[in-house]
Tab-separated table of C-alpha atoms in Angstrom:
chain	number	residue	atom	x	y	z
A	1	UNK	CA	0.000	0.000	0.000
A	2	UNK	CA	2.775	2.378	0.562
A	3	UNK	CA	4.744	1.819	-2.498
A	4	UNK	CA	1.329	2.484	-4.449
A	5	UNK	CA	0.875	5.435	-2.311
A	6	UNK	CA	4.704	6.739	-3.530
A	7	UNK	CA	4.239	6.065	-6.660
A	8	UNK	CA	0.951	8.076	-6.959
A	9	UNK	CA	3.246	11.238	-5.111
A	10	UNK	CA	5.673	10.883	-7.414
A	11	UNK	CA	3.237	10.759	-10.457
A	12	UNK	CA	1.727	13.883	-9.031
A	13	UNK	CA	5.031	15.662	-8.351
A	14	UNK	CA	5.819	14.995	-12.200
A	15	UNK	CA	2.500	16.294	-13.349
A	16	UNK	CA	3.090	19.982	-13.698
A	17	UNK	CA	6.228	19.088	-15.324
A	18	UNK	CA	4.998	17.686	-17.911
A	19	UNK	CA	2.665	20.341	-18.595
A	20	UNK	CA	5.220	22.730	-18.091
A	21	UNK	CA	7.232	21.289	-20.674
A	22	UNK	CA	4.473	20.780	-22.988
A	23	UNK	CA	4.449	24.340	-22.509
A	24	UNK	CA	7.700	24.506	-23.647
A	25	UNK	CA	6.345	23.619	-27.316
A	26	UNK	CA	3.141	25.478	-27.327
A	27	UNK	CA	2.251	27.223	-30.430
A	28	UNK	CA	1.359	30.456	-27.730
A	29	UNK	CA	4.586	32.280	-27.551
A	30	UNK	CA	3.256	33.717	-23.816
A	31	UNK	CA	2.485	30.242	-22.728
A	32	UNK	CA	5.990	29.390	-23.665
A	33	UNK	CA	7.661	32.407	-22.405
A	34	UNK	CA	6.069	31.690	-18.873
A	35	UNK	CA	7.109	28.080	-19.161
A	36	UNK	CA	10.664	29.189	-19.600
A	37	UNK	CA	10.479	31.722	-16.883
A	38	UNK	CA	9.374	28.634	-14.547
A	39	UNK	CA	12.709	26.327	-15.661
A	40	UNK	CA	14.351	26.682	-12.251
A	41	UNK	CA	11.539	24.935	-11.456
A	42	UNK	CA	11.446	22.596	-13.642
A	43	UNK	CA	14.821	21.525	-12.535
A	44	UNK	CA	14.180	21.088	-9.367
A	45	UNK	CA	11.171	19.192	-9.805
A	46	UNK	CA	14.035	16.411	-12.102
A	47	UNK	CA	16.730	16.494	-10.254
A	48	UNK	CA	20.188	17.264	-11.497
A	49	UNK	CA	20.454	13.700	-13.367
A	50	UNK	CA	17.387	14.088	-15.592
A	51	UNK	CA	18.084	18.294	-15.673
A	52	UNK	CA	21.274	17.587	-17.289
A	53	UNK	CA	19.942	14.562	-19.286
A	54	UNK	CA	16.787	15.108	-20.165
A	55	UNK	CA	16.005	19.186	-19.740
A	56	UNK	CA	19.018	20.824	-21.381
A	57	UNK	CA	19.514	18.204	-23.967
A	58	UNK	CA	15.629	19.475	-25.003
A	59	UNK	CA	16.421	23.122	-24.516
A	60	UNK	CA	19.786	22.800	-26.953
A	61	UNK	CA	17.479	20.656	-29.200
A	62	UNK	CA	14.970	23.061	-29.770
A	63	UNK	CA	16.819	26.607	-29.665
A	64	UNK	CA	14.337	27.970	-32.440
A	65	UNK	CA	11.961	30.506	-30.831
A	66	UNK	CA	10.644	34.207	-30.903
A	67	UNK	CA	13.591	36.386	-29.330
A	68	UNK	CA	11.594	37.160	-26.248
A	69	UNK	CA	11.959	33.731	-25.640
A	70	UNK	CA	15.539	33.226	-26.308
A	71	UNK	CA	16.081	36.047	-24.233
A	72	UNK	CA	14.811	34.775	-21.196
A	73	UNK	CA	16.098	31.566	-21.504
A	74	UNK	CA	20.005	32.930	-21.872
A	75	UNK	CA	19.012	34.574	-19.175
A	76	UNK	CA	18.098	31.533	-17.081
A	77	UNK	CA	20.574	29.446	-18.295
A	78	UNK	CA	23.513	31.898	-16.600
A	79	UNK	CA	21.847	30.694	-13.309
A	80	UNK	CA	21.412	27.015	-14.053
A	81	UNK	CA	24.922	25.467	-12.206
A	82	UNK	CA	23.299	24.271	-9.058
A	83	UNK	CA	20.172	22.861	-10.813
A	84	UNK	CA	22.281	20.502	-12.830
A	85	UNK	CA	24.685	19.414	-9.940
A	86	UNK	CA	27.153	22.321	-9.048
A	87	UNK	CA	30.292	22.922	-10.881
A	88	UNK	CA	31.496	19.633	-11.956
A	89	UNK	CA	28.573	19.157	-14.205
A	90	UNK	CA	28.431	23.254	-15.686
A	91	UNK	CA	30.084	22.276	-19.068
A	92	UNK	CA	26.926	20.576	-19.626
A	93	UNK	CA	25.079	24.083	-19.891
A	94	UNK	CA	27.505	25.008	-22.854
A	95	UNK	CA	25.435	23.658	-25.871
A	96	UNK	CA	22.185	25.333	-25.235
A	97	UNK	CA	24.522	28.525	-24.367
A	98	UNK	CA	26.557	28.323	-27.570
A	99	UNK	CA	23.552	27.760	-29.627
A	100	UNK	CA	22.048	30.893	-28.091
A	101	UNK	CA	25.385	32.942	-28.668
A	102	UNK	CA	24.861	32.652	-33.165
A	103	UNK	CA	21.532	33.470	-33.468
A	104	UNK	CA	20.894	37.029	-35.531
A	105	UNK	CA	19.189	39.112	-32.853
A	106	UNK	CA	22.050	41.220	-30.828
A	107	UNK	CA	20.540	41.301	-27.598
A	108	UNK	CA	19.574	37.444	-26.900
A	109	UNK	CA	23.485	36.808	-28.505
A	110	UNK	CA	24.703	39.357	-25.541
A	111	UNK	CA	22.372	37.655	-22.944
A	112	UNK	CA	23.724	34.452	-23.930
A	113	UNK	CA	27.552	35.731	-23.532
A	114	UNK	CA	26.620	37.630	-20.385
A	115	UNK	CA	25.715	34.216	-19.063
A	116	UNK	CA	28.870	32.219	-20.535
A	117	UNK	CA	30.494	34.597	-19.026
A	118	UNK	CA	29.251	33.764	-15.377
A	119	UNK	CA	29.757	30.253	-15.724
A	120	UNK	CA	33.221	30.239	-17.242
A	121	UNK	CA	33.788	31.166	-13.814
A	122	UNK	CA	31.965	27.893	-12.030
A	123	UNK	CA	34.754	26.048	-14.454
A	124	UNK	CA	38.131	24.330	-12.808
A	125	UNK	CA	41.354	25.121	-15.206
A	126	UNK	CA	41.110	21.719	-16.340
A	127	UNK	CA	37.460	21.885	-17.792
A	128	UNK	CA	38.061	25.519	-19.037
A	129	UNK	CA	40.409	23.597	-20.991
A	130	UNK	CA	38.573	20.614	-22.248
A	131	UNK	CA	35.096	22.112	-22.531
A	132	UNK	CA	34.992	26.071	-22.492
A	133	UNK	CA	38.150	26.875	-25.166
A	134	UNK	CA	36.863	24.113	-27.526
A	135	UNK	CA	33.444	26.015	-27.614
A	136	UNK	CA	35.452	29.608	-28.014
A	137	UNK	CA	37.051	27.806	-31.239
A	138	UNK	CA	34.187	27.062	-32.655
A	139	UNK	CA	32.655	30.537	-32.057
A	140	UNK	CA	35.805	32.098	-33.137
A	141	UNK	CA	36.257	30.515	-36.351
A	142	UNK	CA	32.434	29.809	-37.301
A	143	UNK	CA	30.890	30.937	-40.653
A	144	UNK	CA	28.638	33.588	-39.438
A	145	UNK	CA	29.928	36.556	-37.948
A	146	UNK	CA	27.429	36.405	-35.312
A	147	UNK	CA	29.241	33.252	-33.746
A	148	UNK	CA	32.425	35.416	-34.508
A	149	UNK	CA	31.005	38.373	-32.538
A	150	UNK	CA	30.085	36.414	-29.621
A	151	UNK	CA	33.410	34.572	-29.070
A	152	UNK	CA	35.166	38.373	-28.948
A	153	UNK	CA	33.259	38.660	-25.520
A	154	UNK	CA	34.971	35.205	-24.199
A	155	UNK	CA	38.463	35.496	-24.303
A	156	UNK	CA	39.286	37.625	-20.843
A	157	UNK	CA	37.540	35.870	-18.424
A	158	UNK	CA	39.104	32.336	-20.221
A	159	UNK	CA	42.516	33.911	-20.702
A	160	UNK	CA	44.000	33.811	-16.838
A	161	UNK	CA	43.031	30.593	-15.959
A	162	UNK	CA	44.524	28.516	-19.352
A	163	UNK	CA	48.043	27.164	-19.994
A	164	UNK	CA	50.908	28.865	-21.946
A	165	UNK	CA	49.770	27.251	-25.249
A	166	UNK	CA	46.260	27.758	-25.120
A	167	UNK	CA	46.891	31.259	-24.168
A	168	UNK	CA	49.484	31.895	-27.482
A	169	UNK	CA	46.566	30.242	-29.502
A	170	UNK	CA	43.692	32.851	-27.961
A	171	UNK	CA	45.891	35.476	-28.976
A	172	UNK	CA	46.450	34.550	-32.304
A	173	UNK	CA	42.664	33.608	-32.586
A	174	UNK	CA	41.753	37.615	-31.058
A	175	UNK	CA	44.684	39.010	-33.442
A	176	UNK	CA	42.317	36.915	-36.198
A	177	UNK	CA	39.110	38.679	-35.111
A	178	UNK	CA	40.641	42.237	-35.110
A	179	UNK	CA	41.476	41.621	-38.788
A	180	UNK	CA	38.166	39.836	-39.767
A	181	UNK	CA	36.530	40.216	-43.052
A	182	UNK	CA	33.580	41.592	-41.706
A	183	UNK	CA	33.195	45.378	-40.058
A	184	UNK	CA	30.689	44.032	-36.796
A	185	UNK	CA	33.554	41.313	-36.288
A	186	UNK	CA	36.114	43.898	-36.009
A	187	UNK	CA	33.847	46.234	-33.846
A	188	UNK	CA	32.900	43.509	-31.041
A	189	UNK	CA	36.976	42.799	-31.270
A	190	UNK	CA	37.518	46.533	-30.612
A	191	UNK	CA	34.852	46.776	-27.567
A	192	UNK	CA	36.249	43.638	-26.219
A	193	UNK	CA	40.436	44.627	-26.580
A	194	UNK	CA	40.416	46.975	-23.230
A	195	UNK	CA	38.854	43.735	-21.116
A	196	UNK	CA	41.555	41.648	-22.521
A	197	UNK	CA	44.381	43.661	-22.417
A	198	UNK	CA	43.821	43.715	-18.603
A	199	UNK	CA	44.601	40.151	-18.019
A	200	UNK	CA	46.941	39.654	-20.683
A	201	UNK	CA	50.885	39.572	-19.246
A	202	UNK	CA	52.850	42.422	-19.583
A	203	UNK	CA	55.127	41.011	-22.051
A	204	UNK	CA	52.641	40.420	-25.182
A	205	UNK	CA	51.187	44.099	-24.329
A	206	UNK	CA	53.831	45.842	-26.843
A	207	UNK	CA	54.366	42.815	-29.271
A	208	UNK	CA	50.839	42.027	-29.767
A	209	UNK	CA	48.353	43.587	-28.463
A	210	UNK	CA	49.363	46.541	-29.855
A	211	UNK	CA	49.542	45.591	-32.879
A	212	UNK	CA	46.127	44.518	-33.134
A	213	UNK	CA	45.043	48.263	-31.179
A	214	UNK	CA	46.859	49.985	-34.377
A	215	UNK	CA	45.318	48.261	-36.871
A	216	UNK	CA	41.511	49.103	-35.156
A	217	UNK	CA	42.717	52.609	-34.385
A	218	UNK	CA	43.553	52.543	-38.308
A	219	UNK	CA	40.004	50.762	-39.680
A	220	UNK	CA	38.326	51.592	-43.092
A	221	UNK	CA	35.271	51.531	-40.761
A	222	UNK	CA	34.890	54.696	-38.719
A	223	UNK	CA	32.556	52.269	-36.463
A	224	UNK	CA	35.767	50.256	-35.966
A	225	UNK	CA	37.852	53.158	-35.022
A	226	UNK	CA	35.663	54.670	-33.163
A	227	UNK	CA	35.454	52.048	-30.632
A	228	UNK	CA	39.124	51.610	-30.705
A	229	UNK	CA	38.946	55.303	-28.011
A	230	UNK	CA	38.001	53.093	-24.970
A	231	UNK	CA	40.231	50.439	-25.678
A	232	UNK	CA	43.058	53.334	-26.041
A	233	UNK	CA	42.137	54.529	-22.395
A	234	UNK	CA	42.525	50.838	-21.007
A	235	UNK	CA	45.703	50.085	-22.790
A	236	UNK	CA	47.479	53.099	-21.643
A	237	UNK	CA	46.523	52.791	-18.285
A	238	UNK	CA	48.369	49.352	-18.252
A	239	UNK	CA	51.929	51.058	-19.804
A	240	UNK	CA	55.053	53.402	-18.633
A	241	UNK	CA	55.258	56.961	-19.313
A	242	UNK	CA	57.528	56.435	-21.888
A	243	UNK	CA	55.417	53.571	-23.742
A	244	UNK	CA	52.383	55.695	-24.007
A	245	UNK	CA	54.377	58.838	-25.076
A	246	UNK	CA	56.360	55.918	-27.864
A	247	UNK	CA	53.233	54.174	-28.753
A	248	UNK	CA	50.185	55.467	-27.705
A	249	UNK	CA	50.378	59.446	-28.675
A	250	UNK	CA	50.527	58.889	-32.492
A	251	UNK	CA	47.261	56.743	-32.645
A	252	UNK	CA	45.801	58.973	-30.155
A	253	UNK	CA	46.480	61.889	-32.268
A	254	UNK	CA	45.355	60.457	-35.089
A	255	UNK	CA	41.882	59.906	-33.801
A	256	UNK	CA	41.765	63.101	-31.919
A	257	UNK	CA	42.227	64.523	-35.677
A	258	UNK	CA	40.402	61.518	-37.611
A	259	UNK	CA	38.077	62.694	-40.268
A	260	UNK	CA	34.509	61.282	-39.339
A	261	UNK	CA	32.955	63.563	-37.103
A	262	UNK	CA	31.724	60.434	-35.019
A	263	UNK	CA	35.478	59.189	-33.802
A	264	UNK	CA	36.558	62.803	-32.940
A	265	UNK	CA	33.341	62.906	-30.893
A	266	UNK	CA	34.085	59.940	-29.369
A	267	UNK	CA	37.200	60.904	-28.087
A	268	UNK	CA	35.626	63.948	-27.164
A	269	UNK	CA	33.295	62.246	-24.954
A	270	UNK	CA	35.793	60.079	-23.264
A	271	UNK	CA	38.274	63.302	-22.896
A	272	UNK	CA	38.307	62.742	-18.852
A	273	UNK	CA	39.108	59.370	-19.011
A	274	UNK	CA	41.955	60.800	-22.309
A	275	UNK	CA	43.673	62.809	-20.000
A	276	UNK	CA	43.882	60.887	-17.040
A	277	UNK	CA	44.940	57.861	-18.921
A	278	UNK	CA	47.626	59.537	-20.908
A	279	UNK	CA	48.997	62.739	-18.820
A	280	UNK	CA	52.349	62.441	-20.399
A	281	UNK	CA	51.220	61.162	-23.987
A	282	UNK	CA	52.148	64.436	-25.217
A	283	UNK	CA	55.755	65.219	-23.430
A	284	UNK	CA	54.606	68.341	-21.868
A	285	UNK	CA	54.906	67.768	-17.996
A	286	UNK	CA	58.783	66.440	-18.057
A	287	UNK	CA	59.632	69.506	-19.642
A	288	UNK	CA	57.768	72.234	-16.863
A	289	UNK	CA	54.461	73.023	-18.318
A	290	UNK	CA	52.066	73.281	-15.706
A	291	UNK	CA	48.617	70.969	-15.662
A	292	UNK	CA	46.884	73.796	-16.864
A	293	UNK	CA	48.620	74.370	-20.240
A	294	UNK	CA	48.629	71.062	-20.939
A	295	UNK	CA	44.870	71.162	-21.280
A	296	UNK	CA	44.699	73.470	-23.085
A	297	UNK	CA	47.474	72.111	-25.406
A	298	UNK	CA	45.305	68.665	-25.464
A	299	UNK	CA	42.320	70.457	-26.344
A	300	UNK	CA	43.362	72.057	-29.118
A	301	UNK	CA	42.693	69.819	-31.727
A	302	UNK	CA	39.291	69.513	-30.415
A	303	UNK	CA	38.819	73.373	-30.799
A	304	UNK	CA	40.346	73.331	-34.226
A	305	UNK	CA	37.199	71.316	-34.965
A	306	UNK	CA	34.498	73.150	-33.946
């Protein structure tokens, strides 16, 4: 009598679930939507075997929705490493993530990397390794530039925790999607090259990174170059005096003076962050002009344009 009786509570526990989830394929968007807002839920109601068996192999299965949709489930998804059994099982939540991360709509690919982002960090080194960097490959080099876009927002939180040769290859791989074929490649590369120039080691700042900061700075695309202010600001933040005088005042002047309207306004915008970042990118304090000259001096090129 008592196994009937547990069997009948366990039927009854499973019973919204499977409405739920025959939610989950309702022709009414809102009845999905409200299914997917309810997958913690879900989970719980499985258990981390079935979750990571049964509920994400469906959800990576099926990643063909309205964008509302998609939207909310990147979001969930970010959350999802204690519903499928903690961080030894979160590599399991890449499919569904990486599926999420090429479709065409810009915000549920930037929800999707948001949440990559957050569990990169449930990873060890080990399955960063095995699971995470294969997935940044595939992003990296896929056909459509929205795959290619996406990856740009992976490699600094994957960077720190990788071994030497996985590290050269990331490089190379972020060198590749500075110089990509296609301008909203080059522009998620640009918005992305201040993150990763903070965790990359001082001795590849100068050899490499720089080189890929020139050739943004230097883009057909004012779009590209445009975006290449902030990562200016970063990069000379991480250098010597006489690196950012060497290196970083001749792009710097060069955008200050670019000829789309929208870069010199750009830099314009940041100008706080300009100065503070690169005081002595001009040479004028070594030599006994006071703080106040050299603003002026700085914003000269910006009055020449007005």
């Amino acid at each position: 009598m008592a196994a009937v009786q547990s069997h009948e509570d366990s039927d009854e526990n499973l019973y919204p679930i499977a409405v739920l989830i025959d939610e989950l394929r309702n022709e009414d968007v809102q009845l999905r939507l409200n299914s997917i807002r309810k997958l913690s839920t879900i989970a719980l109601a499985l258990g981390v075997e079935r979750t990571r068996g049964e509920l994400v192999q469906f959800l990576t299965d099926t990643i063909y929705d309205e964008d509302e949709v998609l939207l909310a489930l990147a979001e969930q998804l970010g959350n999802f490493t204690p519903l499928v059994g903690g961080p030894d099982y979160v590599h399991c939540l890449l499919p569904p993530l990486e599926n999420l991360a090429t479709v065409e709509e810009t915000v549920v690919r930037d929800k999707a990397v948001e949440s990559l982002r957050k569990i990169a960090e449930k990873h060890s080194s080990a399955a960063l390794e095995e699971h995470f960097i294969p997935m940044v490959r595939r992003l990296a080099t896929g056909d459509w530039f929205t795959s290619r876009t996406s990856a740009c927002g992976l490699f600094s939180v994957a960077y720190p925790r990788v071994g030497p040769a996985i590290k050269a290859e990331l490089r190379n791989m972020f060198r590749a999607l500075c110089r990509d074929d296609t301008p909203m490649v080059r522009r998620a590369a640009a918005s992305k090259l201040g993150e990763f120039a903070k965790v990359m080691e001082p001795d590849f700042l100068k050899d490499e990174l720089l080189l890929m900061f020139v050739d943004l700075a230097s883009d057909e695309q004012d779009s590209v170059r445009l975006l290449a202010v902030e990562a200016c600001i970063a990069i000379a933040s991480l250098l010597n005096d006489e690196q950012r005088k060497e290196l970083i005042k001749p792009v710097l002047v060069n955008l200050i003076e670019d000829k789309s309207w929208r870069v010199r306004y750009m830099v314009a915008e940041k100008f706080t962050e300009v100065h503070t970042s690169c005081d002595y990118f001009l040479g004028l304090q070594e030599v006994g002009i006071p703080y106040g000259v050299r603003r002026i001096y700085l914003l000269k090129p910006f009055r020449e344009r007005l």
